[in-house]
Amino acid sequence: MSPFVHIVPTGVANVASVVAALRRLGATVDVAADAATVRRAEHVVLPGVGAFGAAAAAIDANGLRQALCERVEAGRPTLAICLGLQLLAAASDESPGVAGLGVVPATARRFPAGVRVPQLGWNTVVPAPGSPLPAGVAYFANSYRLEAVPAGWHGLVSDHGGPFVAAFARDGVLACQFHPELSGAYGAGLLRRWLAGAEVV
Amino acid sequence: MPFPRLVPCLDCRDGRVVKGVQFRGLRDAGDPAQLAARYAAAGADEIVLLDVAATVAGRGHAAATVAAVRAVLPIPLTVGGGVRTVDDAARLLDAGADKVAVNSAALARPELLGELAARFGAQCVVIAIDAARSEGDVYEALSHAGGARTGRDAIAWARAAVEAGAGEVLLTSVDRDGTGAGYDLALLRAVAASVTAPVVASGGARGAADLAAAFAAGADAALLASALHDGAWTVDGLKEALSGMGVEVRR
């Protein structure tokens, strides 16, 4: 049976690329606009493009905050991409005063001066010490990032004016600062693992 | 730091890829989805799809072409041509673009860049600039696919566009486009030093040495069209040559 994936509508996200990538891997894709669906769904994607404040407001407008937090804390198959990863944090410099989901106690900060912002391009990602996540080269499109892998999570790190968090994962949860749907064979491999099993790591 | 990107550009008209010299004399160069997939398999880092006729003819890009390319493409896709409004951009993003390039409409109304960035984020917004050398190192931004003068300094426009909300500059030398005479490095240096956003060099590439020179001049990516469409080079061949020259690229 093909995996069934529900995408959370954050209102501002362009989801065509992630839908296309999941379909290439044989998944059926739909939108999860209500909390019951987010709780029940086999796989959930928290996508990826737009501003932190607008996306957090869209999650609250649909009443999805608690259901998303519960999924992630329970380790159920959930994929957060780019802004989606940042939404798992407590806050972001992009939208001061707006509460993220707060699943990880971190704040997304803007890249430092002296490097190209936004970061647009393919960057090397390497596993943090002890992490079983695979090394590779992944495509990023971001101006903000987390500076350290949250305690208790496996991580991937990259570098753009200093080290930053490329991904963190635990059980069935995979949060990527890069875009696995745009990261060629490397990204497709991560998506395939996430779709195939309850546990990414 | 991200690797410098090699970005095949597909200039499209009526759902077909076309290529001309200095924006004139367009001829057929293939099917967009087929070409995009082939370039991705050969190691392309991104694909740019430009509807060269859209602004000239006053009609929008065919979303169907974007969707067909998206369905087969596992790397980023930038789309431009005839984007005048936030709704135009939304249609292209919904069809599967990851970034939207604007040119003539932003020259006519620079606020469009801020509106696009507010809705989609700066990382989605590319300012495409067609620059023509007027005298010395002074460059003028042209509009309407190189067909209309604006009197605006191209380097100042790049800086203003990024400040207004653009997250990337796609910088085409109209003088070099399709000639194989190499990128206009003076233009590239001036713009790369003037903006914080990434800069994509376009117009004039013939081989790996041109790409290496563009990256050394500050380009974050290099656009390729005729050098690939004519079969003179493949993307993996260029990357191999760049590696041999000591330029690190994604392999």
GROMACS .gro file of C-alpha atoms in nm, chain B:
model
  251
  202MET     CA    1   2.947   2.789   0.237
  203PRO     CA    2   2.724   2.667  -0.045
  204PHE     CA    3   2.894   2.535  -0.357
  205PRO     CA    4   2.886   2.762  -0.664
  206ARG     CA    5   2.587   2.654  -0.872
  207LEU     CA    6   2.566   2.559  -1.240
  208VAL     CA    7   2.221   2.659  -1.362
  209PRO     CA    8   2.097   2.558  -1.707
  210CYS     CA    9   1.850   2.815  -1.839
  211LEU     CA   10   1.563   2.715  -2.062
  212ASP     CA   11   1.425   3.012  -2.255
  213CYS     CA   12   1.073   2.908  -2.347
  214ARG     CA   13   0.815   3.017  -2.598
  215ASP     CA   14   0.482   2.843  -2.650
  216GLY     CA   15   0.594   2.547  -2.439
  217ARG     CA   16   0.920   2.489  -2.630
  218VAL     CA   17   1.277   2.580  -2.544
  219VAL     CA   18   1.424   2.843  -2.775
  220LYS     CA   19   1.761   3.016  -2.797
  221GLY     CA   20   1.868   3.329  -2.979
  222VAL     CA   21   2.177   3.548  -3.004
  223GLN     CA   22   2.155   3.876  -2.809
  224PHE     CA   23   1.783   3.806  -2.755
  225ARG     CA   24   1.706   3.796  -3.129
  226GLY     CA   25   1.657   3.525  -3.393
  227LEU     CA   26   1.495   3.259  -3.171
  228ARG     CA   27   1.520   2.894  -3.278
  229ASP     CA   28   1.380   2.568  -3.137
  230ALA     CA   29   1.599   2.382  -2.883
  231GLY     CA   30   1.368   2.114  -2.736
  232ASP     CA   31   1.107   2.007  -2.478
  233PRO     CA   32   1.143   2.184  -2.138
  234ALA     CA   33   1.062   1.888  -1.908
  235GLN     CA   34   1.283   1.651  -2.104
  236LEU     CA   35   1.575   1.896  -2.110
  237ALA     CA   36   1.534   1.989  -1.742
  238ALA     CA   37   1.536   1.624  -1.634
  239ARG     CA   38   1.841   1.553  -1.848
  240TYR     CA   39   2.031   1.847  -1.698
  241ALA     CA   40   1.934   1.745  -1.344
  242ALA     CA   41   2.059   1.391  -1.406
  243ALA     CA   42   2.384   1.536  -1.538
  244GLY     CA   43   2.443   1.729  -1.216
  245ALA     CA   44   2.270   2.067  -1.269
  246ASP     CA   45   2.223   2.249  -0.937
  247GLU     CA   46   1.905   2.434  -1.037
  248ILE     CA   47   1.696   2.502  -1.348
  249VAL     CA   48   1.578   2.843  -1.467
  250LEU     CA   49   1.277   2.859  -1.695
  251LEU     CA   50   1.224   3.194  -1.865
  252ASP     CA   51   0.935   3.274  -2.092
  253VAL     CA   52   1.117   3.520  -2.315
  254ALA     CA   53   0.807   3.610  -2.512
  255ALA     CA   54   0.578   3.669  -2.214
  256THR     CA   55   0.661   4.032  -2.136
  257VAL     CA   56   0.694   4.127  -2.500
  258ALA     CA   57   0.360   3.974  -2.592
  259GLY     CA   58   0.188   4.086  -2.272
  260ARG     CA   59   0.079   3.740  -2.159
  261GLY     CA   60   0.167   3.524  -1.860
  262HIS     CA   61   0.378   3.213  -1.841
  263ALA     CA   62   0.210   2.884  -1.922
  264ALA     CA   63   0.161   2.722  -1.580
  265ALA     CA   64   0.130   2.389  -1.760
  266THR     CA   65   0.494   2.406  -1.867
  267VAL     CA   66   0.601   2.477  -1.508
  268ALA     CA   67   0.393   2.186  -1.377
  269ALA     CA   68   0.536   1.947  -1.638
  270VAL     CA   69   0.892   2.042  -1.541
  271ARG     CA   70   0.815   2.026  -1.167
  272ALA     CA   71   0.676   1.674  -1.190
  273VAL     CA   72   1.012   1.534  -1.303
  274LEU     CA   73   1.258   1.776  -1.140
  275PRO     CA   74   1.417   1.693  -0.798
  276ILE     CA   75   1.620   2.017  -0.780
  277PRO     CA   76   1.518   2.386  -0.748
  278LEU     CA   77   1.322   2.556  -1.025
  279THR     CA   78   1.319   2.930  -1.088
  280VAL     CA   79   1.057   3.069  -1.325
  281GLY     CA   80   1.023   3.411  -1.483
  282GLY     CA   81   0.857   3.595  -1.767
  283GLY     CA   82   0.556   3.822  -1.762
  284VAL     CA   83   0.525   3.834  -1.380
  285ARG     CA   84   0.348   4.164  -1.302
  286THR     CA   85   0.158   4.099  -0.981
  287VAL     CA   86   0.165   3.896  -0.660
  288ASP     CA   87  -0.111   3.681  -0.810
  289ASP     CA   88   0.103   3.607  -1.119
  290ALA     CA   89   0.381   3.488  -0.887
  291ALA     CA   90   0.138   3.282  -0.678
  292ARG     CA   91   0.020   3.100  -0.991
  293LEU     CA   92   0.377   3.007  -1.086
  294LEU     CA   93   0.463   2.896  -0.730
  295ASP     CA   94   0.142   2.690  -0.712
  296ALA     CA   95   0.237   2.526  -1.041
  297GLY     CA   96   0.570   2.420  -0.894
  298ALA     CA   97   0.823   2.703  -0.912
  299ASP     CA   98   1.050   2.749  -0.608
  300LYS     CA   99   1.155   3.102  -0.699
  301VAL     CA  100   0.998   3.364  -0.923
  302ALA     CA  101   1.202   3.606  -1.131
  303VAL     CA  102   1.070   3.953  -1.211
  304ASN     CA  103   1.221   4.207  -1.447
  305SER     CA  104   1.015   4.462  -1.643
  306ALA     CA  105   0.731   4.485  -1.388
  307ALA     CA  106   0.976   4.560  -1.103
  308LEU     CA  107   1.142   4.832  -1.312
  309ALA     CA  108   0.802   4.988  -1.370
  310ARG     CA  109   0.694   4.947  -1.007
  311PRO     CA  110   0.974   4.853  -0.758
  312GLU     CA  111   0.720   4.810  -0.473
  313LEU     CA  112   0.627   4.478  -0.637
  314LEU     CA  113   0.947   4.329  -0.491
  315GLY     CA  114   0.846   4.417  -0.134
  316GLU     CA  115   0.496   4.280  -0.191
  317LEU     CA  116   0.637   3.950  -0.320
  318ALA     CA  117   0.885   3.922  -0.031
  319ALA     CA  118   0.614   3.994   0.228
  320ARG     CA  119   0.393   3.720   0.087
  321PHE     CA  120   0.645   3.449  -0.008
  322GLY     CA  121   0.973   3.545   0.162
  323ALA     CA  122   1.279   3.703   0.001
  324GLN     CA  123   1.424   3.358  -0.081
  325CYS     CA  124   1.143   3.320  -0.338
  326VAL     CA  125   1.205   3.651  -0.515
  327VAL     CA  126   1.464   3.691  -0.791
  328ILE     CA  127   1.530   4.026  -0.954
  329ALA     CA  128   1.631   3.962  -1.315
  330ILE     CA  129   1.837   4.244  -1.461
  331ASP     CA  130   1.928   4.273  -1.828
  332ALA     CA  131   2.228   4.506  -1.829
  333ALA     CA  132   2.379   4.672  -2.135
  334ARG     CA  133   2.712   4.855  -2.126
  335SER     CA  134   2.645   5.214  -2.230
  336GLU     CA  135   2.992   5.373  -2.190
  337GLY     CA  136   3.299   5.274  -1.989
  338ASP     CA  137   3.187   5.073  -1.688
  339VAL     CA  138   2.842   5.232  -1.686
  340TYR     CA  139   2.559   4.985  -1.742
  341GLU     CA  140   2.194   5.047  -1.817
  342ALA     CA  141   1.911   4.817  -1.711
  343LEU     CA  142   1.692   4.724  -2.008
  344SER     CA  143   1.331   4.607  -1.986
  345HIS     CA  144   1.102   4.397  -2.206
  346ALA     CA  145   1.352   4.116  -2.281
  347GLY     CA  146   1.622   4.365  -2.370
  348GLY     CA  147   1.395   4.557  -2.607
  349ALA     CA  148   1.345   4.882  -2.414
  350ARG     CA  149   1.584   5.128  -2.250
  351THR     CA  150   1.509   5.256  -1.900
  352GLY     CA  151   1.787   5.508  -1.835
  353ARG     CA  152   1.842   5.335  -1.501
  354ASP     CA  153   2.191   5.242  -1.377
  355ALA     CA  154   2.199   4.860  -1.359
  356ILE     CA  155   2.428   4.841  -1.053
  357ALA     CA  156   2.226   5.093  -0.851
  358TRP     CA  157   1.911   4.909  -0.955
  359ALA     CA  158   2.050   4.577  -0.829
  360ARG     CA  159   2.120   4.733  -0.489
  361ALA     CA  160   1.779   4.901  -0.470
  362ALA     CA  161   1.600   4.583  -0.576
  363VAL     CA  162   1.765   4.375  -0.301
  364GLU     CA  163   1.684   4.643  -0.045
  365ALA     CA  164   1.324   4.639  -0.169
  366GLY     CA  165   1.290   4.263  -0.111
  367ALA     CA  166   1.467   4.057  -0.379
  368GLY     CA  167   1.659   3.759  -0.240
  369GLU     CA  168   1.871   3.692  -0.548
  370VAL     CA  169   2.000   3.883  -0.851
  371LEU     CA  170   1.995   3.717  -1.193
  372LEU     CA  171   2.234   3.940  -1.383
  373THR     CA  172   2.241   3.908  -1.761
  374SER     CA  173   2.484   4.092  -1.983
  375VAL     CA  174   2.282   4.173  -2.294
  376ASP     CA  175   2.605   4.244  -2.483
  377ARG     CA  176   2.745   3.897  -2.411
  378ASP     CA  177   2.424   3.689  -2.426
  379GLY     CA  178   2.462   3.399  -2.670
  380THR     CA  179   2.801   3.521  -2.797
  381GLY     CA  180   3.032   3.284  -2.606
  382ALA     CA  181   3.261   3.580  -2.533
  383GLY     CA  182   3.263   3.506  -2.157
  384TYR     CA  183   3.067   3.669  -1.874
  385ASP     CA  184   3.101   4.046  -1.830
  386LEU     CA  185   3.328   4.026  -1.525
  387ALA     CA  186   3.340   4.401  -1.455
  388LEU     CA  187   2.961   4.411  -1.434
  389LEU     CA  188   2.959   4.101  -1.217
  390ARG     CA  189   3.221   4.234  -0.974
  391ALA     CA  190   3.037   4.562  -0.935
  392VAL     CA  191   2.702   4.400  -0.859
  393ALA     CA  192   2.841   4.121  -0.635
  394ALA     CA  193   3.014   4.384  -0.422
  395SER     CA  194   2.699   4.599  -0.402
  396VAL     CA  195   2.443   4.347  -0.273
  397THR     CA  196   2.417   4.103   0.020
  398ALA     CA  197   2.200   3.856  -0.175
  399PRO     CA  198   2.342   3.586  -0.404
  400VAL     CA  199   2.423   3.683  -0.764
  401VAL     CA  200   2.373   3.461  -1.068
  402ALA     CA  201   2.596   3.542  -1.368
  403SER     CA  202   2.433   3.517  -1.708
  404GLY     CA  203   2.525   3.582  -2.070
  405GLY     CA  204   2.836   3.478  -2.257
  406ALA     CA  205   2.957   3.148  -2.110
  407ARG     CA  206   3.147   2.925  -2.350
  408GLY     CA  207   3.337   2.691  -2.119
  409ALA     CA  208   3.459   2.602  -1.770
  410ALA     CA  209   3.716   2.884  -1.762
  411ASP     CA  210   3.433   3.138  -1.800
  412LEU     CA  211   3.249   2.985  -1.505
  413ALA     CA  212   3.562   2.981  -1.289
  414ALA     CA  213   3.619   3.348  -1.372
  415ALA     CA  214   3.259   3.433  -1.282
  416PHE     CA  215   3.286   3.259  -0.943
  417ALA     CA  216   3.618   3.435  -0.875
  418ALA     CA  217   3.447   3.767  -0.959
  419GLY     CA  218   3.187   3.703  -0.688
  420ALA     CA  219   2.909   3.512  -0.863
  421ASP     CA  220   2.732   3.251  -0.651
  422ALA     CA  221   2.592   3.074  -0.955
  423ALA     CA  222   2.635   3.073  -1.330
  424LEU     CA  223   2.357   3.053  -1.584
  425LEU     CA  224   2.419   2.838  -1.892
  426ALA     CA  225   2.219   2.822  -2.211
  427SER     CA  226   2.373   2.798  -2.558
  428ALA     CA  227   2.692   2.629  -2.431
  429LEU     CA  228   2.469   2.337  -2.323
  430HIS     CA  229   2.191   2.346  -2.582
  431ASP     CA  230   2.440   2.334  -2.868
  432GLY     CA  231   2.593   2.019  -2.719
  433ALA     CA  232   2.936   2.179  -2.685
  434TRP     CA  233   2.932   2.099  -2.313
  435THR     CA  234   2.746   1.882  -2.062
  436VAL     CA  235   2.688   1.987  -1.702
  437ASP     CA  236   2.896   1.699  -1.566
  438GLY     CA  237   3.170   1.776  -1.817
  439LEU     CA  238   3.181   2.136  -1.697
  440LYS     CA  239   3.188   2.025  -1.333
  441GLU     CA  240   3.471   1.785  -1.402
  442ALA     CA  241   3.667   2.062  -1.575
  443LEU     CA  242   3.597   2.302  -1.286
  444SER     CA  243   3.716   2.043  -1.032
  445GLY     CA  244   4.032   2.003  -1.237
  446MET     CA  245   4.082   2.379  -1.209
  447GLY     CA  246   4.050   2.363  -0.830
  448VAL     CA  247   3.694   2.502  -0.816
  449GLU     CA  248   3.488   2.296  -0.570
  450VAL     CA  249   3.145   2.210  -0.708
  451ARG     CA  250   2.874   1.966  -0.603
  452ARG     CA  251   2.953   1.628  -0.762
   0.00000   0.00000   0.00000
